[in-house]
Amino acid sequence: MDTKYIILFFIIVISMFFLNTISNNTISNNTIENFNSPSDTLEIHSLQLDENREKYQEFQEIQEKILDTYNFQIGYNSINNTNSNSIGVCPLGKYYVGEFEKDKIDFKKCKDCTKCNKGYYLKHGCSGNTDSICEAEKVPHNIFMNSHTKGSKIHNVINPHQHPYGYKYQINNKSKQNHKLSSIKHNHL
């Protein structure tokens, strides 16, 4: 063997031994820093709570306009047995599961609201500590159409639906078209 390869081999072995020793000393002396996740801090929780309440209030304003214009109740709102302190704690589309204590808010207890089945829409609930209350009724056409505008906040509370797309004429019959259907769970950009 060439001497340069022997020297290289010893340098690698010594380096590995040195790095292993440093690594073991660092771990045994507990010098590894434990960083808290930003979401575990009180400041972040406070900001999250403020944002959730602000978005809930914005949705309530949209809801009031719909109620005034169409006399139709739709979307996230509280009912009689909803704890008023729990309203706006969870983001829209989630509700607080379990016993709510105003001084001990646990964001891990925010769970997705039950989705309404096809033919139903979200009439009440999905707010505070109350799950969805769905009703079997068609949403008025104007509300349905407005929910499909860019950035609409009510699309997730109307009846689950699909959209046809990708129209193609049949080869043998130009008057008939084939199309695909979107997923029931979709967004509009």
Coordinates of C-alpha atoms in Angstrom, one line a residue:
M1 CA 0.0 0.0 0.0
D2 CA 1.0 3.5 -0.6
T3 CA 2.0 5.5 2.4
K4 CA -0.3 8.4 1.5
Y5 CA -3.3 6.0 1.7
I6 CA -2.2 4.8 5.1
I7 CA -1.8 8.3 6.4
L8 CA -5.2 9.2 5.0
F9 CA -6.7 6.2 6.7
F10 CA -5.3 7.2 10.1
I11 CA -6.5 10.8 9.6
I12 CA -10.0 9.6 8.9
V13 CA -10.0 7.2 12.0
I14 CA -8.7 9.9 14.3
S15 CA -11.2 12.4 12.9
M16 CA -14.1 10.0 13.5
F17 CA -12.9 9.3 17.1
F18 CA -12.5 13.0 17.8
L19 CA -16.0 13.9 16.4
N20 CA -17.6 11.0 18.4
T21 CA -16.0 12.2 21.6
I22 CA -17.2 15.8 21.1
S23 CA -20.7 14.5 20.3
N24 CA -20.9 12.4 23.4
N25 CA -19.6 15.2 25.7
T26 CA -22.2 17.6 24.2
I27 CA -25.1 15.3 24.8
S28 CA -24.0 14.2 28.3
N29 CA -23.4 17.8 29.5
N30 CA -26.9 18.7 28.3
T31 CA -25.6 21.6 26.3
I32 CA -28.1 21.0 23.5
E33 CA -30.6 23.8 23.6
N34 CA -34.3 23.1 23.8
F35 CA -36.1 25.6 21.8
N36 CA -39.8 26.1 22.3
S37 CA -42.0 26.0 19.3
P38 CA -43.3 29.5 18.5
S39 CA -46.9 28.2 18.8
D40 CA -46.3 27.3 22.4
T41 CA -45.7 30.9 23.5
L42 CA -48.4 33.0 25.0
E43 CA -47.8 35.8 22.5
I44 CA -48.5 33.5 19.6
H45 CA -51.6 32.1 21.3
S46 CA -52.8 35.7 21.8
L47 CA -52.2 36.6 18.2
Q48 CA -53.9 33.4 17.0
L49 CA -56.9 34.1 19.2
D50 CA -57.2 37.7 18.0
E51 CA -57.0 36.6 14.3
N52 CA -59.6 33.8 14.8
R53 CA -62.0 36.3 16.5
E54 CA -61.5 38.9 13.8
K55 CA -62.2 36.4 11.0
Y56 CA -65.3 35.2 12.9
Q57 CA -66.5 38.8 13.2
E58 CA -65.9 39.4 9.5
F59 CA -68.0 36.3 8.7
Q60 CA -70.8 37.5 11.0
E61 CA -71.0 40.7 9.0
I62 CA -71.3 38.8 5.8
Q63 CA -73.9 36.6 7.4
E64 CA -75.9 39.7 8.5
K65 CA -75.9 41.0 4.9
I66 CA -77.2 37.7 3.6
L67 CA -79.9 37.6 6.3
D68 CA -81.0 41.1 5.6
T69 CA -80.9 40.7 1.8
Y70 CA -82.3 37.2 1.4
N71 CA -83.9 36.5 4.8
F72 CA -81.8 33.3 4.8
Q73 CA -79.8 32.0 7.8
I74 CA -76.5 30.3 6.7
G75 CA -73.1 29.7 8.2
Y76 CA -71.1 29.7 11.4
N77 CA -72.9 31.0 14.4
S78 CA -73.7 30.2 17.9
I79 CA -76.9 28.5 19.3
N80 CA -78.5 28.7 22.8
N81 CA -76.2 26.2 24.4
T82 CA -72.9 27.6 22.9
N83 CA -70.5 28.9 25.6
S84 CA -70.2 32.6 24.6
N85 CA -66.5 32.7 25.8
S86 CA -65.6 29.9 23.3
I87 CA -66.9 31.8 20.3
G88 CA -64.0 32.8 18.0
V89 CA -61.4 30.7 19.8
C90 CA -61.1 28.2 16.9
P91 CA -60.6 29.2 13.3
L92 CA -63.6 29.2 11.0
G93 CA -64.6 25.6 10.1
K94 CA -63.5 24.2 13.5
Y95 CA -65.1 24.0 16.9
Y96 CA -63.8 23.5 20.5
V97 CA -64.3 19.9 21.7
G98 CA -64.6 19.3 25.4
E99 CA -65.0 21.4 28.5
F100 CA -64.1 25.0 27.7
E101 CA -62.3 27.0 30.4
K102 CA -61.7 30.7 29.6
D103 CA -58.4 30.7 31.4
K104 CA -57.1 27.5 29.9
I105 CA -57.5 27.6 26.1
D106 CA -56.0 24.5 24.4
F107 CA -55.9 25.0 20.6
K108 CA -55.3 21.3 20.2
K109 CA -59.0 20.8 21.1
C110 CA -60.1 22.7 18.0
K111 CA -61.4 20.0 15.6
D112 CA -62.9 20.1 12.1
C113 CA -66.6 20.6 12.1
T114 CA -68.8 17.9 10.7
K115 CA -69.2 18.4 7.0
C116 CA -72.8 18.6 5.7
N117 CA -73.9 15.8 3.4
K118 CA -74.9 16.5 -0.2
G119 CA -78.3 18.3 -0.3
Y120 CA -77.6 19.9 3.1
Y121 CA -76.0 23.2 4.0
L122 CA -74.6 24.6 7.3
K123 CA -77.4 26.5 8.9
H124 CA -76.0 27.0 12.5
G125 CA -73.2 25.9 14.7
C126 CA -69.5 25.2 13.8
S127 CA -68.8 28.0 16.3
G128 CA -67.4 28.1 19.8
N129 CA -68.0 24.7 21.4
T130 CA -70.9 23.7 19.1
D131 CA -70.5 21.3 16.1
S132 CA -72.3 21.8 12.7
I133 CA -76.1 21.9 12.4
C134 CA -77.0 21.1 8.8
E135 CA -80.4 21.5 7.2
A136 CA -81.8 19.8 4.1
E137 CA -82.7 22.8 1.9
K138 CA -81.4 24.4 -1.3
V139 CA -79.4 27.5 -0.8
P140 CA -81.0 30.4 -2.8
H141 CA -79.5 30.8 -6.3
N142 CA -78.0 34.2 -5.7
I143 CA -76.2 33.1 -2.6
F144 CA -74.9 30.0 -4.4
M145 CA -73.6 32.1 -7.3
N146 CA -72.0 34.7 -5.0
S147 CA -70.3 31.9 -3.1
H148 CA -68.4 31.2 -6.3
T149 CA -66.8 34.6 -6.6
K150 CA -63.1 35.0 -6.0
G151 CA -62.3 34.8 -2.3
S152 CA -65.8 34.1 -1.1
K153 CA -66.0 33.1 2.5
I154 CA -69.3 31.3 2.3
H155 CA -68.4 28.6 -0.3
N156 CA -67.6 26.1 2.5
V157 CA -71.1 26.4 4.1
I158 CA -73.3 26.0 1.0
N159 CA -74.5 22.6 -0.2
P160 CA -71.6 20.3 -1.2
H161 CA -71.5 20.2 -4.9
Q162 CA -69.5 19.3 -8.0
H163 CA -68.7 21.3 -11.2
P164 CA -68.5 19.9 -14.7
Y165 CA -65.4 20.7 -16.6
G166 CA -63.3 19.5 -19.5
Y167 CA -66.1 19.3 -22.0
K168 CA -65.4 17.2 -25.1
Y169 CA -67.7 16.4 -28.0
Q170 CA -68.4 12.7 -28.6
I171 CA -66.7 11.4 -31.7
N172 CA -69.8 10.0 -33.4
N173 CA -72.3 12.7 -32.3
K174 CA -71.2 16.3 -32.3
S175 CA -74.4 17.4 -30.4
K176 CA -73.5 15.4 -27.3
Q177 CA -70.7 16.3 -24.9
N178 CA -68.8 14.4 -22.3
H179 CA -67.3 16.1 -19.2
K180 CA -65.6 15.4 -16.0
L181 CA -66.8 16.4 -12.5
S182 CA -64.7 18.2 -9.9
S183 CA -64.2 16.9 -6.4
I184 CA -67.0 17.8 -4.0
K185 CA -64.3 19.3 -1.8
H186 CA -62.9 22.1 -3.9
N187 CA -61.9 25.8 -3.8
H188 CA -62.4 28.6 -6.3
L189 CA -59.4 30.8 -7.1

